Coordinates of C-alpha atoms in Angstrom, one line a residue:
Chain Q
M3 CA 0.0 0.0 -0.1
T4 CA 2.4 2.1 1.0
A5 CA 5.2 1.5 -1.9
Q6 CA 2.8 3.8 -4.2
R7 CA 2.8 6.6 -2.1
R8 CA 6.6 6.0 -1.1
I9 CA 7.8 6.4 -4.8
R10 CA 5.4 9.2 -5.7
L11 CA 7.3 11.1 -3.1
W12 CA 10.8 10.0 -3.5
T13 CA 10.4 11.0 -7.7
R14 CA 9.1 14.8 -6.8
V15 CA 12.6 15.1 -3.9
V16 CA 14.4 13.5 -6.8
E17 CA 13.1 16.5 -9.2
V18 CA 13.1 19.3 -6.6
A19 CA 17.1 18.2 -6.4
D20 CA 17.1 18.9 -10.1
G21 CA 20.1 16.8 -10.4
G22 CA 21.7 18.1 -6.8
R23 CA 21.8 16.3 -3.7
V24 CA 19.2 15.2 -1.7
T25 CA 19.0 18.0 1.3
L26 CA 16.5 18.3 4.2
G27 CA 15.8 21.8 2.0
T28 CA 14.8 19.5 -1.1
V29 CA 12.9 17.2 1.2
C30 CA 11.2 20.0 2.9
T31 CA 10.4 22.0 -0.5
A32 CA 8.5 18.5 -1.6
L33 CA 6.7 18.2 1.7
I34 CA 5.5 21.8 2.0
E35 CA 3.7 21.3 -1.7
A36 CA 2.5 17.7 -1.1
A37 CA 1.3 18.2 2.8
G38 CA -0.7 21.8 1.2
V39 CA 1.4 23.9 4.0
D40 CA 2.9 27.3 3.8
G41 CA 6.3 26.6 5.0
A42 CA 8.4 24.5 7.4
W43 CA 11.2 24.5 10.1
A44 CA 13.1 21.9 11.3
S45 CA 15.1 21.4 15.0
V46 CA 17.7 19.4 15.8
L47 CA 17.9 18.5 19.7
L48 CA 21.3 18.3 21.4
P49 CA 22.2 17.7 24.6
A50 CA 21.1 19.4 27.5
N51 CA 17.5 19.8 26.2
L52 CA 18.9 22.4 23.9
R53 CA 17.3 23.0 20.5
E54 CA 19.2 24.3 17.0
T55 CA 16.8 25.4 13.8
V56 CA 18.3 24.0 10.8
Y57 CA 16.0 24.8 8.1
A58 CA 13.6 27.1 7.6
S59 CA 11.4 27.8 4.6
D60 CA 11.0 31.0 4.8
A61 CA 10.6 34.2 6.8
V62 CA 7.6 33.4 8.7
A63 CA 9.1 29.7 9.3
E64 CA 12.3 31.4 10.6
R65 CA 10.6 33.8 13.1
L66 CA 7.5 31.1 14.2
S67 CA 11.1 28.9 15.1
D68 CA 12.9 31.8 16.6
L69 CA 9.4 32.1 19.1
A70 CA 9.1 28.9 19.8
L71 CA 12.8 28.7 21.1
T72 CA 12.6 31.8 23.3
L73 CA 9.2 31.2 25.0
G74 CA 10.3 27.4 25.6
E75 CA 6.4 26.4 24.7
G76 CA 4.4 25.5 21.1
P77 CA 4.1 22.0 18.9
G78 CA 7.3 21.5 18.3
V79 CA 8.2 21.6 22.1
D80 CA 5.8 19.5 22.9
A81 CA 6.7 17.2 19.5
S82 CA 9.9 16.5 21.1
G83 CA 8.7 14.2 23.8
G84 CA 8.0 12.1 21.0
T85 CA 4.2 12.9 20.4
P86 CA 3.1 14.6 17.2
A87 CA 0.9 17.4 18.2
L88 CA -1.6 19.0 15.2
A89 CA -3.1 22.3 15.9
A90 CA -5.2 23.1 13.2
D91 CA -6.9 26.2 14.3
L92 CA -3.4 28.6 16.9
L93 CA -7.0 30.5 17.7
D94 CA -9.7 27.9 18.6
I95 CA -9.3 26.8 23.0
D96 CA -7.8 24.0 23.1
S97 CA -4.8 25.8 21.5
Q98 CA -5.3 28.9 23.4
A99 CA -5.4 26.5 26.5
R100 CA -2.0 25.0 25.8
W101 CA -0.2 27.3 24.3
P102 CA -0.9 30.1 26.5
V103 CA 1.9 32.6 25.0
F104 CA 3.2 30.8 22.1
A105 CA 0.1 30.7 20.4
P106 CA -1.2 33.9 20.0
A107 CA 2.3 35.2 19.1
A108 CA 2.5 32.7 16.3
V109 CA -1.0 34.1 15.2
Q110 CA 0.6 37.3 15.2
V111 CA 3.8 36.2 13.0
G112 CA 1.1 34.5 10.4
A113 CA 0.6 30.9 10.8
R114 CA -3.2 29.9 12.0
A115 CA -2.5 26.2 11.4
L116 CA 0.5 24.7 12.7
F117 CA 1.8 20.5 12.7
A118 CA 4.6 19.5 14.9
L119 CA 5.8 15.6 14.3
P120 CA 9.3 14.4 16.4
L121 CA 11.6 13.2 14.3
Q122 CA 12.4 10.2 16.1
V123 CA 12.9 6.0 15.9
G124 CA 12.3 4.5 19.0
T125 CA 14.3 6.4 22.2
I126 CA 16.3 8.2 19.3
Q127 CA 15.1 11.6 19.1
V128 CA 16.6 13.1 16.6
G129 CA 14.5 16.3 16.4
V130 CA 11.3 18.3 15.0
L131 CA 9.6 18.9 11.9
D132 CA 7.1 21.9 11.8
L133 CA 4.7 22.5 9.6
Y134 CA 2.5 26.1 9.4
R135 CA -0.7 27.3 7.5
A136 CA -1.2 31.0 7.1
A137 CA -5.0 29.8 7.2
P138 CA -6.6 27.5 9.7
G139 CA -7.3 23.9 8.7
S140 CA -6.2 20.2 9.5
L141 CA -4.0 18.3 7.5
D142 CA -6.0 15.8 5.3
D143 CA -5.5 12.1 5.6
D144 CA -3.5 12.3 2.1
Q145 CA -1.6 15.3 3.1
L146 CA -0.8 13.4 6.5
A147 CA 0.3 10.3 5.0
D148 CA 2.6 12.4 2.8
A149 CA 4.4 14.6 5.4
L150 CA 4.7 11.6 7.7
L151 CA 6.9 9.5 5.4
L152 CA 9.1 12.9 4.0
A153 CA 9.2 13.2 8.1
D154 CA 10.5 10.2 7.6
T155 CA 13.1 10.7 5.2
A156 CA 14.1 14.1 6.8
C157 CA 14.6 12.2 10.2
A158 CA 16.8 9.2 7.8
I159 CA 18.8 12.4 6.7
L160 CA 19.5 14.5 9.9
L161 CA 20.4 10.8 11.5
D162 CA 22.6 9.9 8.8
A163 CA 23.9 13.9 9.2
G164 CA 24.0 16.2 5.5
G165 CA 22.7 15.3 2.5
M166 CA 23.4 12.2 0.1
D167 CA 23.7 11.9 -3.5
I168 CA 21.2 11.1 -5.8
G169 CA 23.1 8.2 -7.9
S170 CA 23.7 6.4 -4.7
A171 CA 22.5 3.2 -4.3
S172 CA 20.4 3.9 -1.2
R173 CA 17.6 6.0 -0.5
P174 CA 17.2 7.8 2.8
H175 CA 14.6 5.3 3.6
L176 CA 13.9 4.6 7.6
D177 CA 12.6 2.1 7.0
A178 CA 11.1 2.0 10.5
H179 CA 8.2 -0.6 9.7
H180 CA 11.0 -3.7 10.4
P181 CA 11.4 -4.5 13.9
E182 CA 14.4 -6.2 13.4
V183 CA 15.8 -3.1 12.2
H184 CA 15.2 -1.9 15.9
Q185 CA 16.3 -5.3 17.8
A186 CA 19.5 -4.9 15.8
T187 CA 19.9 -1.6 17.4
G188 CA 20.0 -2.1 20.6
M189 CA 22.1 -5.3 19.7
L190 CA 24.6 -2.7 18.2
I191 CA 24.2 -0.9 21.4
V192 CA 25.8 -3.9 23.5
Q193 CA 28.4 -4.8 21.1
L194 CA 29.9 -1.5 19.9
R195 CA 29.1 0.3 23.5
V196 CA 27.6 3.2 22.1
T197 CA 24.3 5.3 22.1
A198 CA 21.2 4.0 19.8
S199 CA 21.6 6.6 17.3
V200 CA 25.3 5.7 17.2
A201 CA 24.0 2.3 16.8
L202 CA 21.7 3.2 13.8
V203 CA 23.8 5.2 12.2
R204 CA 26.6 2.1 12.2
L205 CA 23.8 -0.1 10.9
R206 CA 22.5 2.2 8.1
A207 CA 26.5 2.8 7.7
Y208 CA 26.8 -1.1 6.8
A209 CA 23.8 -1.3 4.3
Y210 CA 25.3 1.7 2.2
A211 CA 28.6 0.4 1.8
H212 CA 27.8 -3.2 1.1
D213 CA 24.7 -2.2 -0.9
L214 CA 22.0 -4.4 1.4
P215 CA 18.7 -4.0 2.1
L216 CA 19.0 -2.3 5.5
R217 CA 16.2 -5.0 6.8
D218 CA 18.5 -7.8 5.7
V219 CA 21.9 -6.5 7.5
A220 CA 19.7 -6.1 10.6
R221 CA 17.9 -9.9 10.2
S222 CA 21.6 -11.1 10.2
V223 CA 22.6 -9.2 13.4
V224 CA 20.0 -10.6 14.9
A225 CA 20.2 -14.1 13.8
R226 CA 24.0 -13.7 15.3
R227 CA 25.9 -14.2 11.9
L228 CA 26.7 -10.6 11.7
R229 CA 28.4 -8.8 14.5
F230 CA 29.7 -5.4 14.8
S231 CA 33.6 -4.7 16.4
P232 CA 34.1 -1.6 18.7
D233 CA 37.0 -1.8 17.5
P234 CA 37.9 0.7 14.0
D235 CA 40.4 -1.5 12.7
I236 CA 39.3 -4.4 12.6
G237 CA 36.0 -3.0 10.5
D238 CA 32.5 -3.7 10.4
G239 CA 30.6 -7.3 9.8
G240 CA 33.7 -9.8 11.6
L241 CA 32.0 -13.2 11.7
Q242 CA 32.7 -14.9 15.2
Chain A
M24 CA -9.2 -23.4 35.3
A25 CA -13.0 -22.1 35.1
E26 CA -13.4 -20.7 32.0
L27 CA -12.4 -16.8 31.6
Q28 CA -15.8 -14.7 30.5
L29 CA -15.9 -12.2 28.6
A30 CA -17.3 -9.7 32.0
D31 CA -14.2 -10.9 33.6
V32 CA -11.3 -9.9 30.7
L33 CA -13.6 -6.5 30.6
V34 CA -13.8 -6.0 34.5
E35 CA -10.1 -6.8 34.2
M36 CA -8.9 -4.2 31.7
A37 CA -11.3 -1.5 33.1
D38 CA -9.4 -1.9 36.4
T39 CA -6.0 -1.1 34.3
L40 CA -7.0 1.8 32.6
V41 CA -7.7 3.7 35.9
D42 CA -3.9 3.2 36.2
D43 CA -1.7 5.2 34.8
F44 CA -1.4 2.3 32.8
D45 CA 1.4 1.8 30.1
V46 CA -0.5 0.9 27.0
I47 CA 1.8 -1.4 24.6
D48 CA 1.3 -3.4 28.2
F49 CA -1.8 -3.1 28.6
L50 CA -2.8 -3.9 24.7
H51 CA -0.3 -7.0 25.1
V52 CA -2.6 -8.5 28.0
L53 CA -5.7 -7.8 25.7
T54 CA -4.2 -9.9 23.0
E55 CA -3.2 -12.5 26.0
R56 CA -6.5 -12.8 27.1
S57 CA -8.2 -12.7 23.6
V58 CA -6.8 -15.7 22.8
Q59 CA -7.8 -17.4 26.4
L60 CA -11.0 -16.5 25.8
L61 CA -11.5 -17.2 22.6
G62 CA -9.7 -20.2 22.5
V63 CA -7.2 -19.3 19.6
S64 CA -3.4 -19.3 19.3
A65 CA -2.5 -16.3 18.8
A66 CA -3.8 -12.9 18.5
G67 CA -2.1 -10.1 17.3
L68 CA -3.0 -6.1 17.3
L69 CA -2.5 -3.8 14.2
L70 CA -2.5 0.0 13.5
T71 CA -2.5 1.8 11.3
D72 CA 1.0 4.3 10.8
G73 CA -0.9 7.3 9.1
R74 CA 1.1 6.0 6.2
D75 CA -0.9 3.5 4.5
T76 CA 0.8 0.8 6.5
L77 CA -0.3 -1.2 9.5
Q78 CA 2.1 -1.5 12.1
L79 CA 2.0 -4.5 14.9
V80 CA 1.6 -3.2 17.9
A81 CA 1.7 -6.4 20.5
A82 CA 1.2 -10.0 20.4
S83 CA 0.0 -12.7 22.9
S84 CA 3.6 -14.1 21.7
E85 CA 6.6 -12.5 20.9
R86 CA 7.9 -15.5 18.7
T87 CA 9.8 -14.0 16.1
R88 CA 8.1 -16.2 13.0
L89 CA 4.8 -14.8 14.7
L90 CA 5.8 -11.8 14.4
E91 CA 6.7 -11.4 10.9
L92 CA 3.5 -12.9 10.1
F93 CA 1.5 -10.8 11.7
Q94 CA 3.9 -8.1 10.0
L95 CA 3.5 -9.0 6.5
Q96 CA -0.1 -8.4 6.5
S97 CA 1.5 -4.9 6.2
D98 CA 0.8 -5.8 2.2
E99 CA -2.0 -8.2 2.4
G100 CA -3.7 -10.6 4.4
P101 CA -7.0 -10.3 6.1
C102 CA -6.3 -7.8 8.2
V103 CA -5.6 -5.1 6.1
D104 CA -8.9 -6.4 4.5
C105 CA -10.2 -6.1 7.3
F106 CA -8.6 -2.7 7.8
R107 CA -9.7 -1.1 4.6
T108 CA -13.6 -2.5 5.2
G109 CA -14.2 -1.8 8.1
R110 CA -16.0 -4.9 8.5
P111 CA -14.7 -8.4 10.1
V112 CA -13.2 -10.9 7.5
S113 CA -13.2 -14.8 8.7
V114 CA -11.4 -17.1 6.7
A115 CA -12.5 -20.6 8.2
N116 CA -9.6 -22.5 6.2
L117 CA -7.0 -21.2 5.1
A118 CA -5.8 -24.0 2.7
T119 CA -8.6 -23.2 0.8
A120 CA -7.9 -19.8 0.3
T121 CA -6.8 -17.5 -2.6
R122 CA -7.3 -14.0 -1.7
W123 CA -3.7 -13.8 0.2
P124 CA -1.1 -16.1 -1.4
R125 CA 2.0 -15.0 0.2
F126 CA -0.1 -14.7 3.6
T127 CA -1.6 -17.7 3.2
E128 CA 1.8 -19.9 2.5
A129 CA 3.5 -18.2 5.3
A130 CA 0.3 -18.6 7.6
A131 CA 0.7 -22.3 7.0
A132 CA 4.3 -22.5 7.3
V133 CA 3.8 -21.1 11.0
G134 CA 1.1 -24.3 10.9
F135 CA -1.9 -22.1 11.2
A136 CA -5.3 -23.4 9.5
A137 CA -7.7 -20.7 10.5
V138 CA -7.4 -16.5 10.3
H139 CA -10.3 -14.0 11.6
A140 CA -9.3 -10.3 12.1
V141 CA -11.9 -7.4 13.9
P142 CA -12.0 -4.0 13.1
M143 CA -10.9 -1.6 15.5
R144 CA -13.5 2.0 14.8
L145 CA -13.8 4.9 15.9
R146 CA -16.8 6.0 14.9
T147 CA -16.0 6.4 11.1
Q148 CA -12.3 6.1 11.3
V149 CA -11.3 2.3 11.9
I150 CA -7.7 2.7 13.0
G151 CA -6.3 -0.9 12.9
A152 CA -7.4 -4.8 13.6
L153 CA -7.5 -7.1 16.2
N154 CA -5.8 -10.5 13.9
F155 CA -6.4 -14.0 15.8
F156 CA -4.7 -17.4 14.3
D157 CA -6.3 -20.9 15.3
T158 CA -3.9 -23.9 14.6
A159 CA -7.5 -25.9 13.5
P160 CA -9.6 -24.8 10.8
G161 CA -13.1 -23.2 11.8
S162 CA -15.0 -20.5 12.1
L163 CA -15.4 -18.2 15.0
D164 CA -19.0 -18.8 16.2
P165 CA -21.1 -15.7 17.0
D166 CA -20.3 -15.3 20.4
K167 CA -17.2 -15.6 20.1
L168 CA -16.8 -13.2 17.1
R169 CA -19.0 -10.2 19.5
S170 CA -16.6 -11.0 22.2
G171 CA -13.9 -10.4 20.1
Q172 CA -15.4 -7.1 18.7
A173 CA -15.5 -5.5 22.1
L174 CA -12.3 -6.5 22.8
A175 CA -11.0 -4.6 20.0
D176 CA -13.4 -1.7 21.3
V177 CA -11.6 -1.9 24.8
A178 CA -8.4 -1.8 23.2
T179 CA -9.9 1.2 21.3
I180 CA -10.6 3.1 24.4
G181 CA -7.3 2.1 25.6
L182 CA -5.5 4.0 22.9
L183 CA -7.3 7.1 22.9
Q184 CA -6.3 7.0 26.7
E185 CA -7.2 10.0 29.2
R186 CA -8.1 12.3 26.2
A187 CA -11.7 12.7 25.1
I188 CA -11.0 12.8 21.4
R189 CA -13.1 15.7 19.8
R190 CA -10.8 16.2 16.9
R191 CA -9.2 13.5 15.0
D192 CA -6.1 15.6 15.1
V193 CA -5.8 14.0 19.0
L194 CA -6.0 10.9 17.7
T195 CA -3.8 10.7 15.3
E196 CA -1.4 12.1 18.0
Q197 CA -1.9 8.8 20.2
L198 CA -1.2 6.3 17.3
Q199 CA 1.7 7.6 16.4
A200 CA 3.0 7.9 20.4
A201 CA 1.5 4.1 20.4
L202 CA 3.7 3.3 17.4
N203 CA 7.0 4.7 18.6
S204 CA 6.6 3.0 22.1
R205 CA 6.4 0.3 20.4
I206 CA 10.2 0.3 18.5
V207 CA 11.0 1.6 21.9
I208 CA 10.3 -2.2 23.1
E209 CA 12.1 -3.7 20.2
Q210 CA 14.8 -2.1 20.5
A211 CA 15.3 -2.9 24.4
K212 CA 14.9 -6.4 23.0
G213 CA 17.8 -6.2 20.8
V214 CA 19.7 -4.5 23.8
L215 CA 18.5 -7.5 26.6
A216 CA 18.6 -10.2 23.7
E217 CA 22.8 -9.3 23.1
R218 CA 23.5 -8.6 27.1
W219 CA 22.4 -11.8 28.1
H220 CA 22.2 -13.9 25.1
V221 CA 19.1 -14.6 25.0
D222 CA 16.5 -15.1 21.8
M223 CA 14.0 -11.9 21.1
D224 CA 11.3 -13.8 23.0
E225 CA 12.8 -14.6 26.0
A226 CA 14.1 -11.0 25.9
F227 CA 10.6 -9.4 26.1
G228 CA 9.9 -11.7 28.8
L229 CA 12.7 -10.8 31.1
L230 CA 11.3 -6.8 30.0
R231 CA 8.0 -7.4 31.3
R232 CA 8.7 -9.7 34.2
H233 CA 11.0 -6.5 35.6
S234 CA 8.3 -4.3 34.2
R235 CA 5.9 -6.3 36.8
S236 CA 8.4 -6.6 39.8
G237 CA 9.4 -3.2 39.8
N238 CA 6.1 -2.0 39.5
R239 CA 7.7 -0.2 36.1
R240 CA 5.5 0.8 33.1
L241 CA 7.0 -0.7 30.2
S242 CA 7.6 1.8 28.1
E243 CA 9.8 3.9 30.4
L244 CA 11.7 0.6 31.2
A245 CA 12.4 0.0 28.1
R246 CA 13.3 3.5 27.1
A247 CA 15.5 3.2 30.5
I248 CA 17.2 0.0 29.2
V249 CA 18.1 1.6 25.6
D250 CA 19.1 4.5 27.0
G251 CA 22.0 2.8 29.7
T252 CA 20.1 5.0 32.7
E253 CA 18.5 1.4 33.8
Q254 CA 20.3 -1.8 35.2
M255 CA 19.4 -4.5 32.9
P256 CA 17.4 -7.2 34.4
S257 CA 19.1 -10.6 34.0
P258 CA 17.8 -13.9 33.6
A259 CA 19.2 -15.3 36.3
V260 CA 16.9 -12.9 38.6
P261 CA 13.4 -14.3 38.3

């Protein structure tokens, strides 16, 4: 079911990239169009609860991002806890009660609807993607599905740090619907003595380097056919 | 053992809902009870991920091959049909079913002969399905089907948690949070499986026993294990 949506969205991302690298900006441009929103910004979560805006599509998005950082409230702040925060109208009672300072300020800046999607994989909190609309209104099912899938792509890009080449065999898919990927991430935390985030990046890097689907690599780890070594001299994938 | 009654299960689940409960643990218990209540071999609960795909969130057993079978239905199978139509789907004999070749073959390989699915509905919206497998062919009698539907409704209520669902958006928020909690559980299973050299099923058992004995929420404990802030429960300590 998802395949068609994925292919359509990825095709659009590649078109937007126009022969260049697929970056967070490319993905956000495609997302703004697909979700029918007016703009977007992305922030990453740093240690000690700090946040940093790494992308803003326009001046309004930039100002909204500043507001959230300054006021310490808003959908994006809530979403960094791991649950999306969807506000179809910042002037309705729910939004005003939830973000008493941020909601009116955001309306002043030019946003009436805000949708904050956590960029996360289980315990790995990469950041938050915020979408805004100048007019009130929910994302319909299709827009939401497109937004969630492209947010997964944005998450993969941020996780792997930086843009990727179009020509590369791997596509920045998160493959979050395969439990083996998460089980393997957990196993790598112990094998490599690293955080979950580093474990997942190493797993993904191995898949790219060997031109294998992430799921197959994860399965080999779970089946204990593949072990990762914390010693960089030995490299990954030493069979033991 | 006295036969488990629907009323007993509903009371147990309602009691859980009053407390500061963990949604994944709640749904896991619900799948276990539905196996007992309906006399089937296995049960699994799949939710829409909002990206057109169904994701397994809880199952009566964490056996890997079983989980794969449930998850296979992200592409095709009775659960997908049930989710799409919002109506129960029942296949009394998989050996003669032709609609889902990949699914039927995989189900047969695990030893299942019959499969049933009931929808999880909130008003007009379908959010997932409760899926039952049986090793013996046969249909679910109407009483059992009604019980199955009642359990699916309880699962829906559990997912909505403490907040009144006035808006579809709130439902989306809760679903996404539940799906991410399941990923945290998978990551924790991996940590425990590697640390104690056990399989994923046993790793889940460890996690659950430790959560019960320490009166900790399953997802919180799982998160702490993945983050390394929690001493990992050892299989040696019951």
